[in-house]
Short mmCIF file of C-alpha atoms in Angstrom, two decimals:
data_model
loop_
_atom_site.label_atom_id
_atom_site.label_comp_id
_atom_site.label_asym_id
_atom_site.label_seq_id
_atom_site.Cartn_x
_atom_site.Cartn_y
_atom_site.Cartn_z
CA UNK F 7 0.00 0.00 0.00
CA UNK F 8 2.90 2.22 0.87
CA UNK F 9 4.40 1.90 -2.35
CA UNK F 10 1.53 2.45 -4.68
CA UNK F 11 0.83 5.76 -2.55
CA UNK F 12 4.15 7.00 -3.79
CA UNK F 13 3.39 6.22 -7.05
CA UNK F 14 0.24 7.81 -6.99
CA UNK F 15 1.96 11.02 -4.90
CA UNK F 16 4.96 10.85 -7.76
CA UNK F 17 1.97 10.60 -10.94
CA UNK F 18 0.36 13.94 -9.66
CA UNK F 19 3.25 15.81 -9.01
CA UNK F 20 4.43 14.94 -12.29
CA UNK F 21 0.62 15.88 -13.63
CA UNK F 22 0.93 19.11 -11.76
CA UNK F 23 4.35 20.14 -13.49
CA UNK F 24 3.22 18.92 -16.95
CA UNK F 25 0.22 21.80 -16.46
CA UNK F 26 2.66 24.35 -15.10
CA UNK F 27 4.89 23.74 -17.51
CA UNK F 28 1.66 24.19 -20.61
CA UNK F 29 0.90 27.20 -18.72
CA UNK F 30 4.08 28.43 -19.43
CA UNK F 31 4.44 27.16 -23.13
CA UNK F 32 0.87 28.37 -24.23
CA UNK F 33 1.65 32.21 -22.18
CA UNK F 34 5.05 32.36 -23.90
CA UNK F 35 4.35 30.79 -27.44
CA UNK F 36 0.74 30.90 -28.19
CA UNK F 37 -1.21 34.15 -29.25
CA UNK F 38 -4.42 35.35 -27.23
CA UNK F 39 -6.36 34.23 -29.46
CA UNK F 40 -4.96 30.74 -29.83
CA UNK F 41 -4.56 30.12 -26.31
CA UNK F 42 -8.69 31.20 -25.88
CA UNK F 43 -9.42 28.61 -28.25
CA UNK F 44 -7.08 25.97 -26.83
CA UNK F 45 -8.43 26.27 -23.56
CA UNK F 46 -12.34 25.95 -24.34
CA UNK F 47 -11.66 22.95 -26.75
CA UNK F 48 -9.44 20.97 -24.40
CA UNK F 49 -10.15 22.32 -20.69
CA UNK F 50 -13.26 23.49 -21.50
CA UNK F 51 -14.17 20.32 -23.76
CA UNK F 52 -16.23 22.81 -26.16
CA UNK F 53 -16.81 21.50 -29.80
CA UNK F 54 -15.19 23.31 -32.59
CA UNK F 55 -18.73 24.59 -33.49
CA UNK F 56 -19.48 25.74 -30.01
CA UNK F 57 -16.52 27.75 -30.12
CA UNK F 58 -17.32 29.61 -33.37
CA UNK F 59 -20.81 30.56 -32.06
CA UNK F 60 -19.15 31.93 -28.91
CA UNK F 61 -16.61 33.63 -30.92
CA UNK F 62 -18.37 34.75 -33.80
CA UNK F 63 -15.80 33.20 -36.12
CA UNK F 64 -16.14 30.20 -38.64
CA UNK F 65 -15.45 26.34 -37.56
CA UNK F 66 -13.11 26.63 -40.51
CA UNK F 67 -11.21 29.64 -38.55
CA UNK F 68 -11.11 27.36 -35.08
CA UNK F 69 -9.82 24.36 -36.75
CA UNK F 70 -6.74 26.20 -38.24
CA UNK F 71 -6.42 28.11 -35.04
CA UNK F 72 -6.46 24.92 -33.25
CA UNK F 73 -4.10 23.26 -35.29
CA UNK F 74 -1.23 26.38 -35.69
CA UNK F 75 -1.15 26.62 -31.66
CA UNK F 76 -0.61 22.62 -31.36
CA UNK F 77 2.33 23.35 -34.22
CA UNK F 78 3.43 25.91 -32.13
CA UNK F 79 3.50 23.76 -28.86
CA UNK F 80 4.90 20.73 -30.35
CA UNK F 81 7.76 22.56 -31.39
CA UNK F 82 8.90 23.14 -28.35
CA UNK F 83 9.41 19.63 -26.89
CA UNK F 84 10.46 20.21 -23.48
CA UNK F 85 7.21 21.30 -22.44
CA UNK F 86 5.32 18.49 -23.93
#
């Protein structure tokens, strides 16, 4: 019991710097706009359509969006 209660201690504090670590990448790399639209489709779980009503922009125009700040993320490995 011991043991897997440092596992599960070690899994969230790596959880918690993985999401520091974002927070950092999307602040530093991502645009406002990009990092709006990257939080209400993956922490917000919103649906590309539900976005563009919100935003009063096309699903077209949150798909590329979407995509670009991923690009933009992936490139810089050592936050991912």
């Amino acid at each position: 019991m011991g043991q897997q209660n440092m596992t599960m201690n070690t899994n969230h504090i790596q959880i918690k710097r993985m999401k520091n670590n974002l927070k950092v990448a999307m602040n530093e790399y991502l645009t406002d706009r990009q990092k709006q639209i990257l939080t209400m489709y993956y922490f917000e779980e919103k649906t590309m359509e539900q976005i563009a009503k919100e935003l009063y922009i096309s699903k077209p125009c949150v798909s590329i969006t979407l995509k670009r700040a991923k690009n933009n993320l992936k490139k810089i490995k050592k936050f991912m």
